[in-house]
Coordinates of N, CA and C in Angstrom, one line a residue:
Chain A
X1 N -75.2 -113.1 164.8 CA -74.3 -113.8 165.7 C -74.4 -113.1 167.1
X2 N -73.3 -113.7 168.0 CA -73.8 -113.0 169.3 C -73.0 -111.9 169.6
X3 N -71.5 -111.8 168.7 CA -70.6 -111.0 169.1 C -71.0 -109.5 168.3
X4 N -69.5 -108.9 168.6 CA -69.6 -107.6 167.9 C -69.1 -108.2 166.3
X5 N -70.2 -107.3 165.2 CA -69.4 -107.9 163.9 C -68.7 -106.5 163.5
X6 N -67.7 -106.7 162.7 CA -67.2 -105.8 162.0 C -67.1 -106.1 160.2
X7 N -67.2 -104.9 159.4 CA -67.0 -105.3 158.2 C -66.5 -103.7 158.0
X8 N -65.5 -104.0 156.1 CA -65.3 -105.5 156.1 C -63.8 -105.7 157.2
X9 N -63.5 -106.6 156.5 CA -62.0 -107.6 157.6 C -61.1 -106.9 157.0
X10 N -60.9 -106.3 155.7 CA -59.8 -106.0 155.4 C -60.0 -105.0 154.4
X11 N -59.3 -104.2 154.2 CA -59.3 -103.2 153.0 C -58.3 -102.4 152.7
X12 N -58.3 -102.2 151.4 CA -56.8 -101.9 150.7 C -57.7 -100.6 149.9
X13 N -57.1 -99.5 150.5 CA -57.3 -98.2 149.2 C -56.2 -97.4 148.9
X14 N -56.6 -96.2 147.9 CA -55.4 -95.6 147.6 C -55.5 -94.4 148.4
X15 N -54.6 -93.6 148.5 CA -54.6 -92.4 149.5 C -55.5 -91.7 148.1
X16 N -56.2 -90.6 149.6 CA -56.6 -89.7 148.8 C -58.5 -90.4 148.6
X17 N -58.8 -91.2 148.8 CA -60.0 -92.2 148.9 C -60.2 -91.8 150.3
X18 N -61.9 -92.1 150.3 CA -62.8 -92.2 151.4 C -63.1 -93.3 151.4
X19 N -63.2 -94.1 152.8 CA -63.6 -95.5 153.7 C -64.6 -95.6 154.7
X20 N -65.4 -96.4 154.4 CA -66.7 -96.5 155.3 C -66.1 -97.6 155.7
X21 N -66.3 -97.4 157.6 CA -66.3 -99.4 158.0 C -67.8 -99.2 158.7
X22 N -68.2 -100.4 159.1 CA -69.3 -101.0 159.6 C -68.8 -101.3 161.3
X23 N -69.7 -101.2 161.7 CA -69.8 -102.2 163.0 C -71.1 -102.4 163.5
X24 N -71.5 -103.6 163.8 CA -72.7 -104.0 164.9 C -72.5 -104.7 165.4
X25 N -73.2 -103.5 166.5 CA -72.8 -104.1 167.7 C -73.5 -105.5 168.8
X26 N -73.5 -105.7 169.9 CA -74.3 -106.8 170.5 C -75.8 -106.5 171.0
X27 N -76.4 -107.1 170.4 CA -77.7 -106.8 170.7 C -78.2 -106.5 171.9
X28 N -78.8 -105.3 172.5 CA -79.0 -104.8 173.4 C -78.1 -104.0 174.2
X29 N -77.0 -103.8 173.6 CA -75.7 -103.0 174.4 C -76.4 -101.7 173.4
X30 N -76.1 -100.3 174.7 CA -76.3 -98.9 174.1 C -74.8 -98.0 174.0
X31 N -74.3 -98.9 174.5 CA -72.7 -98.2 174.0 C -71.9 -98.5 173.0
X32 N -71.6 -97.7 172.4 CA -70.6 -98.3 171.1 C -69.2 -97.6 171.4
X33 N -68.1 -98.0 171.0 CA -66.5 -97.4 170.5 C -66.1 -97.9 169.5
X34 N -65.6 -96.9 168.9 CA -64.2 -97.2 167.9 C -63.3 -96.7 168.8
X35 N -61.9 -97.9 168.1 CA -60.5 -97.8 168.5 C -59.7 -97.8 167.9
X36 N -58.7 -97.6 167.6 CA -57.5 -97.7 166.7 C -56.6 -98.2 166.9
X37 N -55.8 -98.9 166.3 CA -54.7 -99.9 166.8 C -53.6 -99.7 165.8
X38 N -53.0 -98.7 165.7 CA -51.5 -98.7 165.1 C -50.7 -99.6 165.0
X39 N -49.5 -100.3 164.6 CA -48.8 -101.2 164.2 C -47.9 -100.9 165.6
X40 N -47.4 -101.5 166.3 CA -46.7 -101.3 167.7 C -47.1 -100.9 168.9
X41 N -48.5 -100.3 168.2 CA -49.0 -99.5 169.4 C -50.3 -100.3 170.3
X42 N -50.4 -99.5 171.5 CA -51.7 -100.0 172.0 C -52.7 -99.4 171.0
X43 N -54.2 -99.5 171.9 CA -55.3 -99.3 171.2 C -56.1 -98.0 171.4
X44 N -55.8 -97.2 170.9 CA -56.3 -95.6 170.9 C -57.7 -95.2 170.7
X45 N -58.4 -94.8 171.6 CA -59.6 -94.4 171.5 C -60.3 -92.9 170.8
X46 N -61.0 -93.6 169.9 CA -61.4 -92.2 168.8 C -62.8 -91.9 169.3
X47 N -63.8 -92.4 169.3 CA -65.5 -91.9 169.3 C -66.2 -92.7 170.1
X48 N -67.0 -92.7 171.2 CA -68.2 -93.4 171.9 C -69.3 -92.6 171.9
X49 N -70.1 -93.9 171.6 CA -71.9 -93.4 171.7 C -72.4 -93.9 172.6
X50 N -73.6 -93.2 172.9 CA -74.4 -93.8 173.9 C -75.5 -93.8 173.3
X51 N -76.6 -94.7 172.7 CA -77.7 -94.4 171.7 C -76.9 -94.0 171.0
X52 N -77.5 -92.8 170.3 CA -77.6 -92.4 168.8 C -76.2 -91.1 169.0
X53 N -75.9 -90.8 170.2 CA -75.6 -89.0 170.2 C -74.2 -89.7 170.9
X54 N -73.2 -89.2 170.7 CA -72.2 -89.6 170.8 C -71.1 -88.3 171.8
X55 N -71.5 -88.4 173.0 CA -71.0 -87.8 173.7 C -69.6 -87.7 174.3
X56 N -68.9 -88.1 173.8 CA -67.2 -87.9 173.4 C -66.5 -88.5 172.7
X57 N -66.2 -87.1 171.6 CA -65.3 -87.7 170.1 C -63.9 -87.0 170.4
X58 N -63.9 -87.2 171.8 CA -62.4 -86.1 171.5 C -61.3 -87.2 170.7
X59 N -61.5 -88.2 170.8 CA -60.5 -89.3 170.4 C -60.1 -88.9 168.6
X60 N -61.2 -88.6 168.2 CA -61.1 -88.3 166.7 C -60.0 -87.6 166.1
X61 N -59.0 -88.2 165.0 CA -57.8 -87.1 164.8 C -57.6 -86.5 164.0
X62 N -58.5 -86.4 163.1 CA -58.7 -84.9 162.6 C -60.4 -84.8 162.2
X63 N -60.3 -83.5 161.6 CA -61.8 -83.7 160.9 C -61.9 -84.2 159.7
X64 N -61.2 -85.3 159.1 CA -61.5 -86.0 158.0 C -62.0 -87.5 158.9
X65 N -62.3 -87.5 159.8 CA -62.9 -88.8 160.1 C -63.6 -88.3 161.3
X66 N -65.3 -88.9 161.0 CA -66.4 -88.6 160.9 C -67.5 -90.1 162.0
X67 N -68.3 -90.2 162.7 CA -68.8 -91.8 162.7 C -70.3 -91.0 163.2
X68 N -70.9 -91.7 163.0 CA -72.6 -91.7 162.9 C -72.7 -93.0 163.6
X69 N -74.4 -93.2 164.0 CA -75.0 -93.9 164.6 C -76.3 -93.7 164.3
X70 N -77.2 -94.9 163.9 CA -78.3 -94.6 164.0 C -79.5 -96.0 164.1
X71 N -80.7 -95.6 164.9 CA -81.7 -96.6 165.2 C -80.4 -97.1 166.9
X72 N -79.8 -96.7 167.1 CA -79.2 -97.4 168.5 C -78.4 -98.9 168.2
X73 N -77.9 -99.1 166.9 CA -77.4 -100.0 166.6 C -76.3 -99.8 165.9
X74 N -76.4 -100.2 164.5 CA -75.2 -99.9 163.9 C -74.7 -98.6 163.4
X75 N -73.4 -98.7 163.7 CA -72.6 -98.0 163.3 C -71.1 -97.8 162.3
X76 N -71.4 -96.4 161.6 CA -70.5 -96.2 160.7 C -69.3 -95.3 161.0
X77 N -67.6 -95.6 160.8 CA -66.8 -94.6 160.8 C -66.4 -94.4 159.3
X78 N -66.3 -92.8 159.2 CA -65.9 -92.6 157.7 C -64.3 -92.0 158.0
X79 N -63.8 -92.1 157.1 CA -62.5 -91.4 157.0 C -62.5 -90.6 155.3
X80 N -62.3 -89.9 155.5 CA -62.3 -89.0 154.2 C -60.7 -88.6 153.8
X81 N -60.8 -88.6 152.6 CA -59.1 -88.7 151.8 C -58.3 -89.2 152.5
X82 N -58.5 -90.3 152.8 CA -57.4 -91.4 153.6 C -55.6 -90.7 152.9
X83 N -54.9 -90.8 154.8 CA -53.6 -90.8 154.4 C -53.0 -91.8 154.4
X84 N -51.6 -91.9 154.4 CA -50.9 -93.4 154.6 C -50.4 -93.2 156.7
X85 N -50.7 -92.7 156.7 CA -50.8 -92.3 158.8 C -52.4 -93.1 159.1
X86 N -53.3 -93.6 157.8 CA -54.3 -93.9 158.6 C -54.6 -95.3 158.5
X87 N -53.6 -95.8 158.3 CA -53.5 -97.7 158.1 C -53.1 -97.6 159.8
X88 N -54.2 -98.7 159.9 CA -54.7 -99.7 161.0 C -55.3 -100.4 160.9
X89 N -55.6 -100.7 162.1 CA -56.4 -101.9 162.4 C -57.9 -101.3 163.7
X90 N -59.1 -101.2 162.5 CA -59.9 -99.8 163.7 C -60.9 -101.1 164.2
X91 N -61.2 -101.0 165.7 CA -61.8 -101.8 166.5 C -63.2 -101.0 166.9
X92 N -64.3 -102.1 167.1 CA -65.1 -101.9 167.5 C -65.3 -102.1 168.8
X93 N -66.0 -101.4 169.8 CA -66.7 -102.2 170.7 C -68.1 -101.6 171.6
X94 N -68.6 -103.1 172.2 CA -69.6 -102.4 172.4 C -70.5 -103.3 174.3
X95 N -70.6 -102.3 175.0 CA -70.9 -102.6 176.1 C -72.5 -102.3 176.7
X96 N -73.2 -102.3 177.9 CA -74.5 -102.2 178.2 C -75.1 -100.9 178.2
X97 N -73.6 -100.1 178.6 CA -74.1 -98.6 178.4 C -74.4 -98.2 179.5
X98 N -75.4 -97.0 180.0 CA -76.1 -96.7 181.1 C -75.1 -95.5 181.9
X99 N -75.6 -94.8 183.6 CA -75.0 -94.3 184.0 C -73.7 -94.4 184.2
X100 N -73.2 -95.5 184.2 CA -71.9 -95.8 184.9 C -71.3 -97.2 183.9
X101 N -70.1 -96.8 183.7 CA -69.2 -98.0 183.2 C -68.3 -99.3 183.7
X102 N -68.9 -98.8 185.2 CA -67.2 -99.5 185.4 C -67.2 -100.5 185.8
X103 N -69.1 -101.3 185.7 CA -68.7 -103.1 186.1 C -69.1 -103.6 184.3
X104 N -68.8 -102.6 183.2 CA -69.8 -103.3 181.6 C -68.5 -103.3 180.9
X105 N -67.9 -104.7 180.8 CA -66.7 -105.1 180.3 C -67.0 -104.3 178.9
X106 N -66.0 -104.3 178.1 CA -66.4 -103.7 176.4 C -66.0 -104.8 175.6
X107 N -66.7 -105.5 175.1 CA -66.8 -106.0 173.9 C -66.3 -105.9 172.8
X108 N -65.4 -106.5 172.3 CA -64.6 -106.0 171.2 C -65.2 -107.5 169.7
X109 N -64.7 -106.3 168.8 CA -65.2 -107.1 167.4 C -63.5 -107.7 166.5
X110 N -63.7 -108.4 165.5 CA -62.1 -108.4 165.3 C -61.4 -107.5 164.3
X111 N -62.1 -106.6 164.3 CA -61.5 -105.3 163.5 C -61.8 -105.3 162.3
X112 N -61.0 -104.0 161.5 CA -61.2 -104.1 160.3 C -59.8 -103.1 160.3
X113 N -59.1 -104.3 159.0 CA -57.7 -103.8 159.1 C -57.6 -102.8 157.9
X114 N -56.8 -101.7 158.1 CA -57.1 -101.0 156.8 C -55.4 -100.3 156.7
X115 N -55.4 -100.5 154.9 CA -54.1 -100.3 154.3 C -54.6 -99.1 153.1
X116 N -53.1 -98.2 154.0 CA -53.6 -97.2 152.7 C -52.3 -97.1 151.8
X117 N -52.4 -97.2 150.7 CA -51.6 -97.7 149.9 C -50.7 -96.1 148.8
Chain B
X1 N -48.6 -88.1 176.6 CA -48.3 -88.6 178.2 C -48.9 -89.9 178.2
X2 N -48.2 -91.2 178.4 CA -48.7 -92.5 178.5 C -49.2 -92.0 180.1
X3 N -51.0 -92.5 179.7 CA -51.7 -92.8 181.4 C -51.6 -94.3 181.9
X4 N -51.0 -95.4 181.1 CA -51.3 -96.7 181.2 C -49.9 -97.0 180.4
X5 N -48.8 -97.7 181.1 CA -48.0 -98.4 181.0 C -47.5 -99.7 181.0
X6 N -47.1 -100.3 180.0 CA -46.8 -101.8 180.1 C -45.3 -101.8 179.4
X7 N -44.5 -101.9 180.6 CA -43.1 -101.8 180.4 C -42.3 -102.9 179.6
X8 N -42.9 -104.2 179.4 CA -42.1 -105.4 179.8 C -43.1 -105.8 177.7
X9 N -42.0 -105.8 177.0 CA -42.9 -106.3 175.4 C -43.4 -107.1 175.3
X10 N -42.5 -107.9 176.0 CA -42.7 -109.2 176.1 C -42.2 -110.1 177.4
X11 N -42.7 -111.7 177.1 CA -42.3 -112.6 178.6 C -42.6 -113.8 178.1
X12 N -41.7 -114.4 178.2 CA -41.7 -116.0 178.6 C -41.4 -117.0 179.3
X13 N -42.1 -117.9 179.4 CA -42.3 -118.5 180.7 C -42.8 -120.1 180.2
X14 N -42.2 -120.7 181.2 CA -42.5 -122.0 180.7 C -44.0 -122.6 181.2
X15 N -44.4 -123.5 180.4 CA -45.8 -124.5 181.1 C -45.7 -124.9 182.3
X16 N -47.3 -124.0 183.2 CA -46.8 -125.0 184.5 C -46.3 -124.0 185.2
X17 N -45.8 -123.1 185.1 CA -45.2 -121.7 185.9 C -46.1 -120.7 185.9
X18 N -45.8 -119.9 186.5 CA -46.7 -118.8 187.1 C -46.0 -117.9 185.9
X19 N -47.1 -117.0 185.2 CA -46.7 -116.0 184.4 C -47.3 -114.5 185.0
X20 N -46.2 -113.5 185.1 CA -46.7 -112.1 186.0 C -46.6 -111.3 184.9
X21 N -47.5 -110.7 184.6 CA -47.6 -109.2 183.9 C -47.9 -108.3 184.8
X22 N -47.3 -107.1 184.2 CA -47.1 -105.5 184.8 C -47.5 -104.3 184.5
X23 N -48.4 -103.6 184.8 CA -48.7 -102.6 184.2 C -48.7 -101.6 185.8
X24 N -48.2 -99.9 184.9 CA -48.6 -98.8 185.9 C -49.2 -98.1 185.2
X25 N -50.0 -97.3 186.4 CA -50.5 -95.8 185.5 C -50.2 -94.9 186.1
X26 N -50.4 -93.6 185.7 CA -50.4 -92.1 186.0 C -51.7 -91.3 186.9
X27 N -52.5 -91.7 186.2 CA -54.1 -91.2 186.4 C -54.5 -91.3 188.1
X28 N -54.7 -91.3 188.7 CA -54.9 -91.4 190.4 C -56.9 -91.7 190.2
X29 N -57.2 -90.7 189.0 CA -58.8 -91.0 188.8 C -59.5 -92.0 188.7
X30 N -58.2 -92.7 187.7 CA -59.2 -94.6 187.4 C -60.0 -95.1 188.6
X31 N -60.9 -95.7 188.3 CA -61.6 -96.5 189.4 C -61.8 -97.8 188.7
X32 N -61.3 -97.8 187.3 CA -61.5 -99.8 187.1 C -60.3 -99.8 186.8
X33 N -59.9 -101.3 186.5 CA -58.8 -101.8 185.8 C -59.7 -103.2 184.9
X34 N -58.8 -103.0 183.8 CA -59.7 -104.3 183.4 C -58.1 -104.9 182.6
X35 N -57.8 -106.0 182.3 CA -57.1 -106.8 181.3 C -57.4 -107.4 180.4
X36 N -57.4 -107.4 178.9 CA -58.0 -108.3 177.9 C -56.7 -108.7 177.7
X37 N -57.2 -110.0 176.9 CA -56.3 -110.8 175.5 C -56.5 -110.9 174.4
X38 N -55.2 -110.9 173.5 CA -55.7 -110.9 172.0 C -54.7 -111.4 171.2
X39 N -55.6 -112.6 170.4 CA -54.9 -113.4 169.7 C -54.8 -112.5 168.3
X40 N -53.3 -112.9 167.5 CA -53.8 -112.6 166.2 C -54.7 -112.3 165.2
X41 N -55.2 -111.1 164.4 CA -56.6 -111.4 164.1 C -57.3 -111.2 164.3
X42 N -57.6 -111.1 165.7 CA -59.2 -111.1 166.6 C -58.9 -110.3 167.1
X43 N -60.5 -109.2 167.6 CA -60.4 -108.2 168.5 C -60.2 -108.9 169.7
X44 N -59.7 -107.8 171.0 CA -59.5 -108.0 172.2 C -60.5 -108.8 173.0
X45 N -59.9 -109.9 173.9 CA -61.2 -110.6 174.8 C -61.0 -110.0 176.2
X46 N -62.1 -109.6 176.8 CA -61.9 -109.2 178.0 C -61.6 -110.5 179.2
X47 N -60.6 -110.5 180.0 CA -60.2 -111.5 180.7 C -60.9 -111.1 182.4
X48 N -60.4 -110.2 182.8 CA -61.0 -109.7 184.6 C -60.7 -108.7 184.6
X49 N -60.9 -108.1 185.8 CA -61.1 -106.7 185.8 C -60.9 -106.5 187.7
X50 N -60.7 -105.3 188.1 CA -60.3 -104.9 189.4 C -61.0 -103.4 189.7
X51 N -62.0 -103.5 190.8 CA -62.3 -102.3 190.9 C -61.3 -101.4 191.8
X52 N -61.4 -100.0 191.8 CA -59.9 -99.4 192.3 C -59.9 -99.5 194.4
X53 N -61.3 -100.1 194.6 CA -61.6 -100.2 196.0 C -60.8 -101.5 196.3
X54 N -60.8 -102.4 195.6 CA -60.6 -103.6 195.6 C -58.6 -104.0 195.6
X55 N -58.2 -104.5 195.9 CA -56.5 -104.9 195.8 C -56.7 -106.4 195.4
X56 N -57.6 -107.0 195.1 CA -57.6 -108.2 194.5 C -58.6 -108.9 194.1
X57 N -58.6 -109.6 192.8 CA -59.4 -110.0 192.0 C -59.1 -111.7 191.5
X58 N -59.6 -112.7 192.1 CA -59.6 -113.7 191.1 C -60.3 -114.6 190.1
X59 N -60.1 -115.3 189.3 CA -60.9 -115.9 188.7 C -60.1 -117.2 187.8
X60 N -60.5 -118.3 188.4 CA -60.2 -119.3 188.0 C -58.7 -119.2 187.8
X61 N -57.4 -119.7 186.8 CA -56.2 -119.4 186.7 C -55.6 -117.5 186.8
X62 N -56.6 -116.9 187.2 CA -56.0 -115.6 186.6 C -56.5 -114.5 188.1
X63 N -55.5 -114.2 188.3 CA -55.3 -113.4 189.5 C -54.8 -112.1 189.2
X64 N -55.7 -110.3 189.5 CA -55.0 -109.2 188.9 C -54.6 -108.7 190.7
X65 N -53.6 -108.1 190.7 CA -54.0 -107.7 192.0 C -53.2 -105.9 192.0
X66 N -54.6 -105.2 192.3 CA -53.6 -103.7 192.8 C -53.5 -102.7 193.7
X67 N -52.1 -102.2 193.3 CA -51.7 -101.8 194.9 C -51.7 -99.8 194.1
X68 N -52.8 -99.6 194.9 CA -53.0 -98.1 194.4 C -52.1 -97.7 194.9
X69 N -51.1 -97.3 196.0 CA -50.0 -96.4 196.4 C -49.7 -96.6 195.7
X70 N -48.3 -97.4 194.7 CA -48.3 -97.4 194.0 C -48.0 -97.6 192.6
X71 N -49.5 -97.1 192.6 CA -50.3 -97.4 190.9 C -49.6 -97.8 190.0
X72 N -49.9 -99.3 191.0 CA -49.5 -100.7 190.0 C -50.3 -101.9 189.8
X73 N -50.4 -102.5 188.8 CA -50.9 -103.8 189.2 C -50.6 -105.0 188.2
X74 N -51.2 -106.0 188.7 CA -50.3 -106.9 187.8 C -51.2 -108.4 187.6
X75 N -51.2 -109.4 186.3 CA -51.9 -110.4 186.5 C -51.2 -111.4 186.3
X76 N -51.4 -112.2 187.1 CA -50.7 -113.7 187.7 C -52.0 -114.4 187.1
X77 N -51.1 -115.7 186.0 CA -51.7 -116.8 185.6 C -51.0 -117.7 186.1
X78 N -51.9 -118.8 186.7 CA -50.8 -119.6 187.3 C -52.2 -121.3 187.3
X79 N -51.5 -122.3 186.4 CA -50.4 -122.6 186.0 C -50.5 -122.2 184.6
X80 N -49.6 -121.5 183.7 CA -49.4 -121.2 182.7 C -49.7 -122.5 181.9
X81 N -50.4 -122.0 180.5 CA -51.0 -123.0 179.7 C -50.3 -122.4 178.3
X82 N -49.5 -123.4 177.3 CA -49.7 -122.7 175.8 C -50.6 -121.8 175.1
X83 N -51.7 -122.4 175.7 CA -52.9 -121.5 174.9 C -53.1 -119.9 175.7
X84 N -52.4 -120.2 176.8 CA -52.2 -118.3 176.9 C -51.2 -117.9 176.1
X85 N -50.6 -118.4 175.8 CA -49.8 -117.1 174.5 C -50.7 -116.3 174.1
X86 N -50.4 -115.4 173.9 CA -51.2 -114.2 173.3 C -50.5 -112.6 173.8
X87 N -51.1 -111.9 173.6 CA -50.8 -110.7 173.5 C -51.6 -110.1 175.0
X88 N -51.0 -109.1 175.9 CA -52.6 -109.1 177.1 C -51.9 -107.7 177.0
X89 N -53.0 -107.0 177.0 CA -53.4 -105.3 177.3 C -53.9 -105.0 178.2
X90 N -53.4 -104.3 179.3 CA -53.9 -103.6 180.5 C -55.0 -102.3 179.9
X91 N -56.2 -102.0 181.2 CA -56.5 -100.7 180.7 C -57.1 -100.3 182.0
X92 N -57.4 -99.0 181.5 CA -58.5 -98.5 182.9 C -59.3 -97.6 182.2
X93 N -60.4 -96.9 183.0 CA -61.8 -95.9 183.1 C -61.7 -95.2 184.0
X94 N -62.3 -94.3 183.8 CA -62.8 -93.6 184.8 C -64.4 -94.2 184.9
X95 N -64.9 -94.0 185.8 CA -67.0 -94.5 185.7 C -67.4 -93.0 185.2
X96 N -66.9 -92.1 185.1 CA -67.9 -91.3 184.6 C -67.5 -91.2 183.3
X97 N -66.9 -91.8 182.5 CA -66.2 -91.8 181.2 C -66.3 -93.1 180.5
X98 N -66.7 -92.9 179.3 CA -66.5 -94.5 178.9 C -65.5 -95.3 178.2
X99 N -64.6 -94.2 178.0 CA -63.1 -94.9 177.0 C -62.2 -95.7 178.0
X100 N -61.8 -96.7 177.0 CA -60.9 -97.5 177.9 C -59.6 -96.7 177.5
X101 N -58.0 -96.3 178.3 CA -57.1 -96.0 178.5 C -56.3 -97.8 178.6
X102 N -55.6 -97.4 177.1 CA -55.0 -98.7 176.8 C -53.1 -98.6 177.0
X103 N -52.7 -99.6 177.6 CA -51.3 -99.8 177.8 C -51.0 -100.2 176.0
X104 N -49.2 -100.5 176.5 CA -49.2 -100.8 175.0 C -49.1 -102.4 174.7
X105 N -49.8 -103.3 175.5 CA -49.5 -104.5 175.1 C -48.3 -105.6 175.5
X106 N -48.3 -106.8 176.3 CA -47.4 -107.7 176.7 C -47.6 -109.2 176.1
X107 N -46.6 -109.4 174.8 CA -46.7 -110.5 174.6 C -46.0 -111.4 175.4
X108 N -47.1 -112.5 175.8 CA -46.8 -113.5 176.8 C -46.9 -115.0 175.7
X109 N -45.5 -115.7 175.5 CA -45.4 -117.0 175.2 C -45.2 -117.7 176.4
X110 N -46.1 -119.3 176.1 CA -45.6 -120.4 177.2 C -45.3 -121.3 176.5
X111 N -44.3 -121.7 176.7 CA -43.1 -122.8 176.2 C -43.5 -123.9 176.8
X112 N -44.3 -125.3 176.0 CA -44.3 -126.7 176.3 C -43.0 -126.9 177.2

């Protein structure tokens, strides 16, 4: 397709469980984000890549959640021993990339909503 | 420390009227502003955007306009349509950064 995809749409685990989500992103964009979206909240930024090397994860909130990149395309966030603080709704997005951001709208996917039970 | 503010939860406004959303920020660094929308469900759509040189942006129904002294700005749809209901999130960048800095969201109904 043409957009950003995310998988999957929805997921239910138990605490204490590890979670892989997916994202791919739009073909030929070198930028990727995850975001987070809390229940009330706006949308919180955790990890961007540029290519493969991901030059600021300060967004990240703790060290049990992890995201890789690889081949310049898709991308994985893990979360390790999921808490019940880590139900959201995590967004993808993804833009042209390059020296400068500030005319490459960001592309958003429709998430992947996650319930930790 | 919210850098991006969106005071107002919500707003409604009837069909046919001009609908104003509000956002400030803290940050003096931003040099974009951008506004998405987002329906239930779906990730965010990017709607327009404002560069920080710029005090006005339009495009078709949707007008952002800002006033860096200040660091405010705001988007005027006008004439308000049902199908803008939705949710709109202000944000900004810096250009040497790539994260967007997200408000917390203004749900906008328009009432037939």
């Amino acid at each position: 397709g043409a957009g950003v995809s995310q998988s999957p749409s929805n997921k239910v685990t138990e605490k204490g469980k590890d979670v892989e989500l997916r994202c791919d992103p739009i073909s030929g964009h070198t930028a990727l984000y995850w975001y987070r979206q809390s229940l009330g909240q706006g949308l919180e930024f955790l990890i961007y890549f540029q290519g493969n090397s991901a030059p600021d994860k300060s967004g990240l909130p703790s060290d049990r959640f992890s995201a890789e990149r690889t081949g310049g395309s898709v991308s994985t966030l893990t979360i390790q021993r999921t808490q019940q603080e880590d139900s959201a709704v995590y967004l993808c997005a993804s833009s042209l990339g390059g020296r400068t951001f500030s005319n490459q709208p960001q592309h958003f996917g429709d998430g992947t909503r996650l319930s930790i039970l | 420390d919210q850098q991006v503010k969106q005071n107002s939860p919500s707003l409604s406004v009837q069909e046919g009227r001009i609908s104003i959303l509000n956002c400030d920020y803290t940050n003096s660094m931003f040099d974009y502003f951008l506004w998405y929308k987002k329906y239930p469900a779906e990730g965010p759509t990017f709607l327009i955007s404002i560069s920080s040189i710029k005090d006005k942006n339009e495009d078709g129904r949707f007008t952002v306009f800002l006033n860096k002294s200040a660091k405010h700005l705001s988007l005027h749809i006008v004439p308000s349509q049902p199908g803008d209901s939705a949710v709109y999130f202000c944000a900004a960048l810096r250009g040497s950064q790539g994260n967007l800095i997200f408000g917390k969201g203004t749900k906008l109904s328009v009432k037939p």
